[in-house]
Amino acid sequence: MKRVSLTQYLVEEQRLHNSIPAELRLLIEVVARACKTISHAVSKGALGEVLGSAGSENVQGEVQKKLDVLSNEILLEANEWGGHLAAMASEEMETIHPIPNRYPKGEYMLLFDPLDGSSNIDVNVSIGTIFSVLKAPEGMKEPTEKDFLQPGSKQVAAGYAVYGPQTVLVLTTGDGVNCFTLDREMGSWVLTERDMKVPEETKEYAINASNARHWYPPVKRYIDELQAGDTGPRGKNFNMRWIASMVADVHRILNRGGIFMYPADAREPDKPGKLRLMYEANPMAFLIEQAGGAATNGKQRILDIQPGKLHERVAVFLGSKSEVERVTSYHNE
Ligand code: P6P
């Protein structure tokens, strides 16, 4: 098959759909290049003296790994000079990061989780970068956190990189989902899968089952039915996977179907879930919907949620549409 590079794909998409103006193409290419740099740093492992903790905590109160901090810096430096952004926001930074005055500003705002799945870094399990692109509000002068608080339906692009056996970049700009694989010899991203689709039905689910005693009734009912298999109301057996790295779990689901769940639970009743809305749930929900799947917080479509805070958390049920609709219906009964 003739090789199509990321650049060629973006140029041809612009010609076809007029959905990737030059500045958005630059943004995506800059983020893709930063993901190559992160992939290189991650792959060194202990040889690169990048494992272990950075001795600091992020805004979530989570211990930052050296690679978390390094990945965040790589994305900031890669995106500051291009003139395509007005500001950035990251899981690793409490406040938004305006573009320094020495650089021109653009009309896009980039949000990211620079290295998701940090608990897996030191044990060589797949991790990744998640990013989301919003447009700056009309007439915005100095960007503030409020300018970022747009529902996920406003995203103009979203994607993730998985640093695993292969390094892949999965991307949508609103016209379907495409996957690029990093050719390490050439250092280029090559289109390896066009228009990915999440199978509507599945026999696989992903949840951290150690929290079972804390689950609320709709989740408990849904999981009990899956575990009853062909002896229960579902009439078929299911398999379970939990990699504890959202990008890896979502990539599996995009490839072969499944449902990913991180529900709210009784451990902290006023905490809506563990995952963050703006730079984890929203980009993944955009990708999954673009691939024909569904994504809710148990009650409503994730992309319809009006954010209140930059780092707010949300419950996540996403993947094969029939399963997401079923577990969501249990919540709404
Ligand atoms: P738990 C990683 O820390 C993460 O944010 C997601 O990538 C992953 O799905 C989830 O948390 C794992 O959470 O509670 O199973 O460790």
Short mmCIF file of C-alpha atoms and ligand atoms in Angstrom, two decimals:
data_model
loop_
_atom_site.label_atom_id
_atom_site.label_comp_id
_atom_site.label_asym_id
_atom_site.label_seq_id
_atom_site.Cartn_x
_atom_site.Cartn_y
_atom_site.Cartn_z
CA MET A 1 0.00 0.00 0.00
CA LYS A 2 1.34 3.46 -0.90
CA ARG A 3 2.51 5.14 2.28
CA VAL A 4 0.59 8.26 3.32
CA SER A 5 2.38 10.53 5.80
CA LEU A 6 0.59 12.56 8.45
CA THR A 7 1.34 15.75 6.51
CA GLN A 8 -0.07 14.36 3.26
CA TYR A 9 -3.17 13.12 5.12
CA LEU A 10 -3.78 16.54 6.71
CA VAL A 11 -3.32 18.39 3.40
CA GLU A 12 -5.69 16.00 1.60
CA GLU A 13 -8.26 16.22 4.44
CA GLN A 14 -8.20 20.01 4.12
CA ARG A 15 -8.77 19.67 0.35
CA LEU A 16 -11.66 17.22 0.95
CA HIS A 17 -13.44 18.65 3.98
CA ASN A 18 -11.97 22.16 4.45
CA SER A 19 -11.75 21.19 8.14
CA ILE A 20 -8.03 21.62 8.72
CA PRO A 21 -6.90 25.18 8.08
CA ALA A 22 -3.13 25.75 7.99
CA GLU A 23 -2.86 26.75 11.66
CA LEU A 24 -4.71 23.62 12.82
CA ARG A 25 -2.49 21.52 10.55
CA LEU A 26 0.57 23.14 12.14
CA LEU A 27 -0.86 22.48 15.62
CA ILE A 28 -1.43 18.79 14.88
CA GLU A 29 2.01 18.36 13.29
CA VAL A 30 3.70 20.10 16.23
CA VAL A 31 1.85 17.91 18.76
CA ALA A 32 2.69 14.80 16.70
CA ARG A 33 6.36 15.80 16.69
CA ALA A 34 6.26 16.34 20.47
CA CYS A 35 4.76 12.85 20.87
CA LYS A 36 7.73 11.45 18.92
CA THR A 37 10.07 13.16 21.39
CA ILE A 38 8.08 11.82 24.37
CA SER A 39 8.08 8.33 22.84
CA HIS A 40 11.86 8.50 22.54
CA ALA A 41 12.26 9.58 26.19
CA VAL A 42 9.82 6.93 27.44
CA SER A 43 11.53 4.15 25.49
CA LYS A 44 14.85 4.78 27.25
CA GLY A 45 13.36 3.63 30.58
CA ALA A 46 15.99 3.21 33.26
CA LEU A 47 18.77 3.97 30.74
CA GLY A 48 17.53 7.52 30.43
CA GLU A 49 17.39 8.26 34.14
CA VAL A 50 13.80 9.36 33.58
CA LEU A 51 12.03 6.78 35.74
CA GLY A 52 10.85 7.32 39.28
CA SER A 53 9.23 10.30 40.96
CA ALA A 54 10.02 13.93 40.38
CA GLY A 55 9.61 14.59 44.11
CA SER A 56 6.64 16.91 43.46
CA GLU A 57 2.83 16.71 43.32
CA ASN A 58 0.48 17.93 40.59
CA VAL A 59 -2.73 19.88 41.03
CA GLN A 60 -4.54 16.57 41.53
CA GLY A 61 -2.36 15.84 44.55
CA GLU A 62 -0.76 12.98 42.61
CA VAL A 63 2.97 12.32 42.85
CA GLN A 64 4.53 13.50 39.59
CA LYS A 65 6.86 11.11 37.79
CA LYS A 66 9.93 12.58 36.13
CA LEU A 67 8.46 11.60 32.77
CA ASP A 68 5.18 13.42 33.59
CA VAL A 69 7.09 16.65 34.13
CA LEU A 70 9.38 16.07 31.13
CA SER A 71 6.44 15.28 28.82
CA ASN A 72 4.62 18.41 29.95
CA GLU A 73 7.69 20.55 29.20
CA ILE A 74 8.14 18.93 25.78
CA LEU A 75 4.55 19.82 24.81
CA LEU A 76 4.82 23.39 26.16
CA GLU A 77 8.10 24.13 24.35
CA ALA A 78 6.94 22.51 21.11
CA ASN A 79 3.78 24.63 20.96
CA GLU A 80 4.85 28.05 22.26
CA TRP A 81 6.53 29.54 19.15
CA GLY A 82 4.19 28.46 16.33
CA GLY A 83 1.66 31.31 16.49
CA HIS A 84 -1.22 28.80 16.33
CA LEU A 85 -2.21 28.92 20.02
CA ALA A 86 -3.63 31.47 22.43
CA ALA A 87 -3.04 29.29 25.50
CA MET A 88 -2.53 25.76 26.79
CA ALA A 89 -3.80 23.78 29.78
CA SER A 90 -2.45 20.55 31.23
CA GLU A 91 -3.22 17.99 33.91
CA GLU A 92 0.22 18.81 35.29
CA MET A 93 -0.34 22.56 35.71
CA GLU A 94 -2.75 24.20 38.16
CA THR A 95 -3.45 27.23 35.99
CA ILE A 96 -3.62 27.82 32.25
CA HIS A 97 -0.41 28.57 30.33
CA PRO A 98 -0.83 31.69 28.13
CA ILE A 99 1.53 31.96 25.14
CA PRO A 100 4.46 34.22 26.18
CA ASN A 101 4.24 37.75 24.77
CA ARG A 102 7.46 37.25 22.76
CA TYR A 103 5.51 34.90 20.45
CA PRO A 104 2.49 35.59 18.18
CA LYS A 105 -0.83 34.20 19.36
CA GLY A 106 -3.33 32.13 17.39
CA GLU A 107 -6.98 31.15 17.60
CA TYR A 108 -6.63 27.66 19.12
CA MET A 109 -6.37 26.41 22.68
CA LEU A 110 -4.64 23.11 23.43
CA LEU A 111 -5.37 20.92 26.45
CA PHE A 112 -3.46 17.77 27.28
CA ASP A 113 -2.66 15.01 29.70
CA PRO A 114 1.01 14.79 28.75
CA LEU A 115 1.57 11.29 30.04
CA ASP A 116 -1.50 9.31 31.02
CA GLY A 117 -1.16 6.07 32.94
CA SER A 118 1.82 7.22 35.00
CA SER A 119 1.42 4.33 37.45
CA ASN A 120 2.54 2.10 34.54
CA ILE A 121 5.69 4.02 33.58
CA ASP A 122 8.09 2.22 35.92
CA VAL A 123 6.76 -1.24 35.03
CA ASN A 124 6.98 -0.95 31.25
CA VAL A 125 3.25 -1.02 30.51
CA SER A 126 1.81 1.11 27.67
CA ILE A 127 1.20 4.79 28.52
CA GLY A 128 0.25 7.73 26.36
CA THR A 129 -0.49 11.37 25.64
CA ILE A 130 -4.07 12.67 25.28
CA PHE A 131 -4.86 16.04 23.68
CA SER A 132 -7.90 18.18 22.89
CA VAL A 133 -8.20 21.31 20.71
CA LEU A 134 -10.72 24.11 21.26
CA LYS A 135 -11.11 27.46 19.50
CA ALA A 136 -10.53 30.60 21.51
CA PRO A 137 -13.81 32.52 22.06
CA GLU A 138 -14.43 35.34 19.56
CA GLY A 139 -12.74 38.58 20.60
CA MET A 140 -10.83 36.97 23.46
CA LYS A 141 -8.01 39.27 24.63
CA GLU A 142 -6.10 37.77 27.56
CA PRO A 143 -7.05 34.05 27.88
CA THR A 144 -8.48 32.99 31.24
CA GLU A 145 -9.55 29.60 32.62
CA LYS A 146 -13.15 30.53 31.77
CA ASP A 147 -12.31 30.59 28.05
CA PHE A 148 -11.41 26.89 28.28
CA LEU A 149 -14.71 25.89 29.91
CA GLN A 150 -16.47 24.80 26.71
CA PRO A 151 -18.45 21.55 26.31
CA GLY A 152 -16.61 18.73 24.54
CA SER A 153 -18.92 19.16 21.52
CA LYS A 154 -16.91 22.32 20.73
CA GLN A 155 -13.66 20.42 20.15
CA VAL A 156 -12.20 20.91 16.66
CA ALA A 157 -9.67 18.08 17.03
CA ALA A 158 -8.63 15.43 19.55
CA GLY A 159 -6.23 12.55 19.69
CA TYR A 160 -3.91 10.36 21.68
CA ALA A 161 -0.54 8.69 21.29
CA VAL A 162 0.13 5.24 22.77
CA TYR A 163 3.75 4.47 23.70
CA GLY A 164 3.57 0.68 23.55
CA PRO A 165 5.01 -2.13 21.40
CA GLN A 166 4.27 0.29 18.56
CA THR A 167 4.01 4.05 18.95
CA VAL A 168 0.68 5.09 17.39
CA LEU A 169 -1.14 8.39 17.02
CA VAL A 170 -4.95 8.28 16.77
CA LEU A 171 -6.60 11.46 15.55
CA THR A 172 -9.94 13.03 14.65
CA THR A 173 -10.74 16.47 13.27
CA GLY A 174 -14.45 15.73 13.09
CA ASP A 175 -14.50 13.56 9.94
CA GLY A 176 -13.79 10.11 11.38
CA VAL A 177 -10.84 8.55 13.22
CA ASN A 178 -7.49 7.64 11.70
CA CYS A 179 -4.45 5.85 13.10
CA PHE A 180 -0.79 6.61 12.30
CA THR A 181 2.13 4.38 13.25
CA LEU A 182 5.57 5.85 13.96
CA ASP A 183 8.24 4.64 11.53
CA ARG A 184 11.24 4.95 13.83
CA GLU A 185 13.82 4.59 11.07
CA MET A 186 12.34 7.45 9.06
CA GLY A 187 11.02 9.33 12.13
CA SER A 188 7.68 9.82 10.34
CA TRP A 189 4.05 9.08 11.15
CA VAL A 190 2.51 6.73 8.54
CA LEU A 191 -1.26 6.31 8.04
CA THR A 192 -1.95 2.67 8.97
CA GLU A 193 -5.72 2.62 9.59
CA ARG A 194 -8.43 4.78 8.00
CA ASP A 195 -11.85 5.55 9.42
CA MET A 196 -11.71 3.28 12.51
CA LYS A 197 -15.07 2.02 13.79
CA VAL A 198 -15.97 0.70 17.27
CA PRO A 199 -17.94 -2.56 16.90
CA GLU A 200 -21.47 -1.88 18.17
CA GLU A 201 -21.60 -5.18 20.10
CA THR A 202 -18.88 -6.57 22.34
CA LYS A 203 -17.98 -9.34 24.77
CA GLU A 204 -15.31 -7.39 26.62
CA TYR A 205 -15.52 -4.86 29.45
CA ALA A 206 -12.94 -2.77 31.30
CA ILE A 207 -13.33 -1.63 34.93
CA ASN A 208 -11.21 -1.68 38.09
CA ALA A 209 -13.11 -4.52 39.78
CA SER A 210 -11.33 -4.00 43.13
CA ASN A 211 -13.79 -1.13 43.74
CA ALA A 212 -16.85 -3.43 43.42
CA ARG A 213 -18.03 -3.03 47.04
CA HIS A 214 -18.17 0.77 46.52
CA TRP A 215 -20.18 0.77 43.28
CA TYR A 216 -23.65 2.29 43.14
CA PRO A 217 -26.59 -0.04 42.21
CA PRO A 218 -26.76 0.66 38.42
CA VAL A 219 -23.08 -0.26 37.97
CA LYS A 220 -23.38 -3.23 40.33
CA ARG A 221 -26.39 -4.53 38.38
CA TYR A 222 -24.66 -4.04 35.01
CA ILE A 223 -21.43 -5.81 36.09
CA ASP A 224 -23.29 -8.63 37.89
CA GLU A 225 -25.17 -9.34 34.63
CA LEU A 226 -21.91 -9.42 32.64
CA GLN A 227 -20.36 -11.78 35.20
CA ALA A 228 -23.44 -14.06 35.15
CA GLY A 229 -22.49 -14.72 31.52
CA ASP A 230 -24.57 -17.28 29.61
CA THR A 231 -26.31 -18.33 32.85
CA GLY A 232 -27.71 -14.82 33.34
CA PRO A 233 -29.90 -12.24 31.56
CA ARG A 234 -27.20 -11.40 28.98
CA GLY A 235 -27.16 -14.99 27.70
CA LYS A 236 -23.50 -14.80 26.69
CA ASN A 237 -20.10 -14.84 28.39
CA PHE A 238 -17.92 -11.73 28.71
CA ASN A 239 -14.18 -11.18 29.15
CA MET A 240 -12.54 -8.48 31.28
CA ARG A 241 -9.46 -6.32 30.69
CA TRP A 242 -8.10 -3.48 32.89
CA ILE A 243 -4.71 -2.03 31.88
CA ALA A 244 -5.05 1.01 34.22
CA SER A 245 -3.87 3.15 31.34
CA MET A 246 -6.83 4.86 29.69
CA VAL A 247 -5.09 5.32 26.32
CA ALA A 248 -4.28 1.59 26.12
CA ASP A 249 -7.79 0.51 27.17
CA VAL A 250 -9.43 2.95 24.74
CA HIS A 251 -7.10 1.91 21.89
CA ARG A 252 -8.09 -1.73 22.41
CA ILE A 253 -11.77 -0.75 22.37
CA LEU A 254 -11.35 1.31 19.18
CA ASN A 255 -9.75 -1.75 17.56
CA ARG A 256 -12.00 -4.59 18.77
CA GLY A 257 -14.88 -3.11 20.74
CA GLY A 258 -15.59 -3.11 24.48
CA ILE A 259 -16.79 -0.77 27.18
CA PHE A 260 -14.48 1.28 29.42
CA MET A 261 -15.88 2.34 32.80
CA TYR A 262 -14.60 4.55 35.58
CA PRO A 263 -17.79 5.25 37.59
CA ALA A 264 -18.30 7.48 40.59
CA ASP A 265 -18.48 5.33 43.74
CA ALA A 266 -19.24 5.54 47.45
CA ARG A 267 -15.59 6.01 48.47
CA GLU A 268 -16.00 9.76 47.98
CA PRO A 269 -19.71 10.53 47.41
CA ASP A 270 -19.11 14.11 46.26
CA LYS A 271 -16.42 13.10 43.75
CA PRO A 272 -18.09 12.51 40.33
CA GLY A 273 -15.35 10.08 39.19
CA LYS A 274 -11.57 9.82 38.86
CA LEU A 275 -10.95 10.89 35.26
CA ARG A 276 -10.74 14.52 34.18
CA LEU A 277 -13.34 15.96 31.85
CA MET A 278 -11.36 18.49 29.83
CA TYR A 279 -8.27 16.52 28.77
CA GLU A 280 -9.18 12.86 29.28
CA ALA A 281 -12.93 12.22 28.95
CA ASN A 282 -13.74 14.89 26.33
CA PRO A 283 -11.04 13.97 23.78
CA MET A 284 -11.69 10.24 24.22
CA ALA A 285 -15.47 10.79 23.95
CA PHE A 286 -14.98 12.79 20.72
CA LEU A 287 -12.83 10.01 19.22
CA ILE A 288 -15.19 7.21 20.31
CA GLU A 289 -18.28 9.01 18.94
CA GLN A 290 -16.46 9.76 15.67
CA ALA A 291 -15.82 6.01 15.45
CA GLY A 292 -19.53 5.20 15.94
CA GLY A 293 -19.37 4.46 19.68
CA ALA A 294 -20.97 6.27 22.63
CA ALA A 295 -19.68 8.06 25.74
CA THR A 296 -21.70 9.12 28.80
CA ASN A 297 -21.14 9.95 32.47
CA GLY A 298 -23.86 7.42 33.28
CA LYS A 299 -26.58 10.04 32.90
CA GLN A 300 -25.76 12.20 29.89
CA ARG A 301 -23.51 12.46 26.82
CA ILE A 302 -20.04 13.50 27.98
CA LEU A 303 -19.68 15.95 25.08
CA ASP A 304 -22.76 17.86 26.29
CA ILE A 305 -21.41 18.50 29.80
CA GLN A 306 -20.87 22.21 30.53
CA PRO A 307 -17.55 22.33 32.49
CA GLY A 308 -17.42 24.32 35.73
CA LYS A 309 -13.70 23.98 36.50
CA LEU A 310 -10.61 23.23 34.40
CA HIS A 311 -9.62 20.11 36.36
CA GLU A 312 -13.07 18.80 37.17
CA ARG A 313 -13.55 15.07 37.22
CA VAL A 314 -16.29 13.02 35.58
CA ALA A 315 -17.61 9.46 35.55
CA VAL A 316 -16.86 7.72 32.25
CA PHE A 317 -18.71 4.96 30.37
CA LEU A 318 -17.49 4.75 26.77
CA GLY A 319 -17.13 2.30 23.89
CA SER A 320 -19.51 -0.03 22.03
CA LYS A 321 -22.78 1.85 21.68
CA SER A 322 -25.16 -0.98 22.73
CA GLU A 323 -23.33 -1.50 26.05
CA VAL A 324 -22.96 2.20 26.87
CA GLU A 325 -26.67 2.71 26.16
CA ARG A 326 -27.57 -0.25 28.39
CA VAL A 327 -25.55 0.83 31.45
CA THR A 328 -26.72 4.44 30.96
CA SER A 329 -30.36 3.26 30.88
CA TYR A 330 -29.80 1.51 34.23
CA HIS A 331 -28.68 4.85 35.72
CA ASN A 332 -31.70 6.65 34.31
CA GLU A 333 -34.30 4.12 35.50
P1 P6P B 1 -6.96 2.97 38.85
C1 P6P B 1 -4.16 6.50 35.09
O1 P6P B 1 -3.68 6.97 36.33
C2 P6P B 1 -5.64 6.85 34.97
O2 P6P B 1 -5.80 8.23 35.04
C3 P6P B 1 -6.20 6.28 33.68
O3 P6P B 1 -5.27 6.27 32.65
C4 P6P B 1 -6.62 4.88 34.08
O4 P6P B 1 -7.70 4.39 33.31
C5 P6P B 1 -7.04 5.06 35.54
O5 P6P B 1 -6.37 6.23 36.02
C6 P6P B 1 -6.63 3.87 36.38
O6 P6P B 1 -7.17 4.07 37.68
O7 P6P B 1 -7.81 3.47 39.98
O8 P6P B 1 -7.44 1.64 38.27
O9 P6P B 1 -5.48 2.96 39.14
#
